[in-house]
Amino acid sequence: MLSRFSGKTSCVIAKLASASPKKDPRHRLGAHYEDAALAYLRQNGLQLLTQNYRCRFGEIDLVMRHQKYLVFVEVRFRSRNRFAGASLTVDHRKQAKLVKTAAMFLSQHRRHADDTVRFDVLAFDRTDSASSTIQWIKDAFRP
C-alpha cells in the first residue's frame, strides 16, 4: 500500500524534514550543552564526524574520532543533582539504546567497521545559576 503512494509521501516527508521545528526551552538548553560539549572535546583533541545521529533505535549526540578510537558521546545535563549527578543518568537501558544505535551507525558507515569503539559520557552538573561542572568519562561503559 505504501508503494502506491510512494511519490506523494516522499514529498510530504521531505517537507516535514525541511521544516524547522519550534524548539522548547529544554531542547534549546540541550543544544547549548551539546555545543559546549563539542567545543570542550575539540579542545581536548577529538574530531567531529557527525552530530545528532538518529536512527530507529535512538540518537547519539556526538560521533567523534580520538586517536585510534571511534567515540560515541552521550551528553547529559542536570540542573539539580539531589539524587544523582548527570553522569549517573546513563543507566543500563540508555546504554543498551546507545549500543544499538552505534551498531546501526557502523552498519551504515562501513569505513568505520574495523575501528575500535568507545562510549564516553560528558556530564554537565549545574553548580549555581551561572556555572556548571564538566565531567568527561572516557570509556564510560562497554557493550
PDB file of C-alpha atoms in Angstrom, residues 3-87:
ATOM      1  CA  SER A   3       4.419   1.855  -2.604  1.00  0.00           C
ATOM      2  CA  ARG A   4       1.244   3.066  -4.294  1.00  0.00           C
ATOM      3  CA  PHE A   5       1.680   6.459  -2.612  1.00  0.00           C
ATOM      4  CA  SER A   6       5.474   6.499  -2.533  1.00  0.00           C
ATOM      5  CA  GLY A   7       5.791   9.555  -4.776  1.00  0.00           C
ATOM      6  CA  LYS A   8       3.473  11.691  -2.665  1.00  0.00           C
ATOM      7  CA  THR A   9       4.716  10.501   0.717  1.00  0.00           C
ATOM      8  CA  SER A  10       8.338  11.215  -0.146  1.00  0.00           C
ATOM      9  CA  CYS A  11       7.363  14.826  -0.893  1.00  0.00           C
ATOM     10  CA  VAL A  12       5.484  15.074   2.389  1.00  0.00           C
ATOM     11  CA  ILE A  13       8.395  13.540   4.269  1.00  0.00           C
ATOM     12  CA  ALA A  14      10.827  15.935   2.575  1.00  0.00           C
ATOM     13  CA  LYS A  15       8.668  18.915   3.539  1.00  0.00           C
ATOM     14  CA  LEU A  16       8.394  17.726   7.138  1.00  0.00           C
ATOM     15  CA  ALA A  17      12.128  17.139   7.370  1.00  0.00           C
ATOM     16  CA  SER A  18      12.974  20.571   5.976  1.00  0.00           C
ATOM     17  CA  ALA A  19      10.581  22.467   8.225  1.00  0.00           C
ATOM     18  CA  SER A  20      12.340  23.987  11.210  1.00  0.00           C
ATOM     19  CA  PRO A  21      10.548  22.799  14.327  1.00  0.00           C
ATOM     20  CA  LYS A  22       9.931  25.206  17.174  1.00  0.00           C
ATOM     21  CA  LYS A  23      12.230  24.168  19.955  1.00  0.00           C
ATOM     22  CA  ASP A  24      11.023  24.229  23.509  1.00  0.00           C
ATOM     23  CA  PRO A  25      13.367  25.567  26.208  1.00  0.00           C
ATOM     24  CA  ARG A  26      14.582  22.057  27.122  1.00  0.00           C
ATOM     25  CA  HIS A  27      15.677  21.385  23.529  1.00  0.00           C
ATOM     26  CA  ARG A  28      17.421  24.752  23.334  1.00  0.00           C
ATOM     27  CA  LEU A  29      19.170  24.012  26.627  1.00  0.00           C
ATOM     28  CA  GLY A  30      20.164  20.558  25.378  1.00  0.00           C
ATOM     29  CA  ALA A  31      21.529  22.027  22.139  1.00  0.00           C
ATOM     30  CA  HIS A  32      23.502  24.583  24.165  1.00  0.00           C
ATOM     31  CA  TYR A  33      25.183  21.858  26.224  1.00  0.00           C
ATOM     32  CA  GLU A  34      25.823  19.686  23.159  1.00  0.00           C
ATOM     33  CA  ASP A  35      27.593  22.653  21.561  1.00  0.00           C
ATOM     34  CA  ALA A  36      29.565  23.240  24.774  1.00  0.00           C
ATOM     35  CA  ALA A  37      30.487  19.539  24.867  1.00  0.00           C
ATOM     36  CA  LEU A  38      31.619  19.654  21.251  1.00  0.00           C
ATOM     37  CA  ALA A  39      33.837  22.688  21.919  1.00  0.00           C
ATOM     38  CA  TYR A  40      35.288  21.049  25.049  1.00  0.00           C
ATOM     39  CA  LEU A  41      36.050  17.773  23.278  1.00  0.00           C
ATOM     40  CA  ARG A  42      37.591  19.547  20.282  1.00  0.00           C
ATOM     41  CA  GLN A  43      39.874  21.439  22.683  1.00  0.00           C
ATOM     42  CA  ASN A  44      40.912  18.038  24.013  1.00  0.00           C
ATOM     43  CA  GLY A  45      41.873  16.685  20.601  1.00  0.00           C
ATOM     44  CA  LEU A  46      38.715  14.949  19.348  1.00  0.00           C
ATOM     45  CA  GLN A  47      37.466  15.439  15.787  1.00  0.00           C
ATOM     46  CA  LEU A  48      33.759  15.604  14.983  1.00  0.00           C
ATOM     47  CA  LEU A  49      32.443  13.073  12.471  1.00  0.00           C
ATOM     48  CA  THR A  50      28.722  13.703  12.944  1.00  0.00           C
ATOM     49  CA  GLN A  51      26.362  15.353  15.403  1.00  0.00           C
ATOM     50  CA  ASN A  52      22.906  14.128  16.435  1.00  0.00           C
ATOM     51  CA  TYR A  53      22.996  10.848  14.526  1.00  0.00           C
ATOM     52  CA  ARG A  54      19.473   9.386  14.562  1.00  0.00           C
ATOM     53  CA  CYS A  55      18.021   6.047  13.582  1.00  0.00           C
ATOM     54  CA  ARG A  56      15.052   3.941  14.659  1.00  0.00           C
ATOM     55  CA  PHE A  57      16.870   2.831  17.829  1.00  0.00           C
ATOM     56  CA  GLY A  58      17.678   6.280  19.156  1.00  0.00           C
ATOM     57  CA  GLU A  59      20.115   9.155  18.907  1.00  0.00           C
ATOM     58  CA  ILE A  60      23.803   9.634  19.566  1.00  0.00           C
ATOM     59  CA  ASP A  61      24.718  13.209  20.417  1.00  0.00           C
ATOM     60  CA  LEU A  62      28.257  13.205  19.008  1.00  0.00           C
ATOM     61  CA  VAL A  63      30.269  10.740  16.942  1.00  0.00           C
ATOM     62  CA  MET A  64      33.943  11.659  17.117  1.00  0.00           C
ATOM     63  CA  ARG A  65      37.450  10.422  16.412  1.00  0.00           C
ATOM     64  CA  HIS A  66      40.026  10.366  19.238  1.00  0.00           C
ATOM     65  CA  GLN A  67      43.389   8.881  18.375  1.00  0.00           C
ATOM     66  CA  LYS A  68      42.634   5.283  17.344  1.00  0.00           C
ATOM     67  CA  TYR A  69      39.070   5.340  18.699  1.00  0.00           C
ATOM     68  CA  LEU A  70      35.681   5.943  17.162  1.00  0.00           C
ATOM     69  CA  VAL A  71      33.931   7.639  20.086  1.00  0.00           C
ATOM     70  CA  PHE A  72      30.178   7.729  20.636  1.00  0.00           C
ATOM     71  CA  VAL A  73      29.462  10.553  23.086  1.00  0.00           C
ATOM     72  CA  GLU A  74      26.360  10.946  25.220  1.00  0.00           C
ATOM     73  CA  VAL A  75      25.946  14.486  26.582  1.00  0.00           C
ATOM     74  CA  ARG A  76      23.988  14.847  29.827  1.00  0.00           C
ATOM     75  CA  PHE A  77      22.897  17.888  31.808  1.00  0.00           C
ATOM     76  CA  ARG A  78      21.320  18.118  35.243  1.00  0.00           C
ATOM     77  CA  SER A  79      20.241  21.379  36.787  1.00  0.00           C
ATOM     78  CA  ARG A  80      19.870  19.753  40.203  1.00  0.00           C
ATOM     79  CA  ASN A  81      21.667  16.709  41.480  1.00  0.00           C
ATOM     80  CA  ARG A  82      19.624  15.937  44.585  1.00  0.00           C
ATOM     81  CA  PHE A  83      19.559  12.228  43.829  1.00  0.00           C
ATOM     82  CA  ALA A  84      22.267  11.713  41.235  1.00  0.00           C
ATOM     83  CA  GLY A  85      24.587  13.693  39.028  1.00  0.00           C
ATOM     84  CA  ALA A  86      24.175  13.880  35.281  1.00  0.00           C
ATOM     85  CA  SER A  87      26.630  11.050  34.613  1.00  0.00           C
TER      86      SER A  87
END
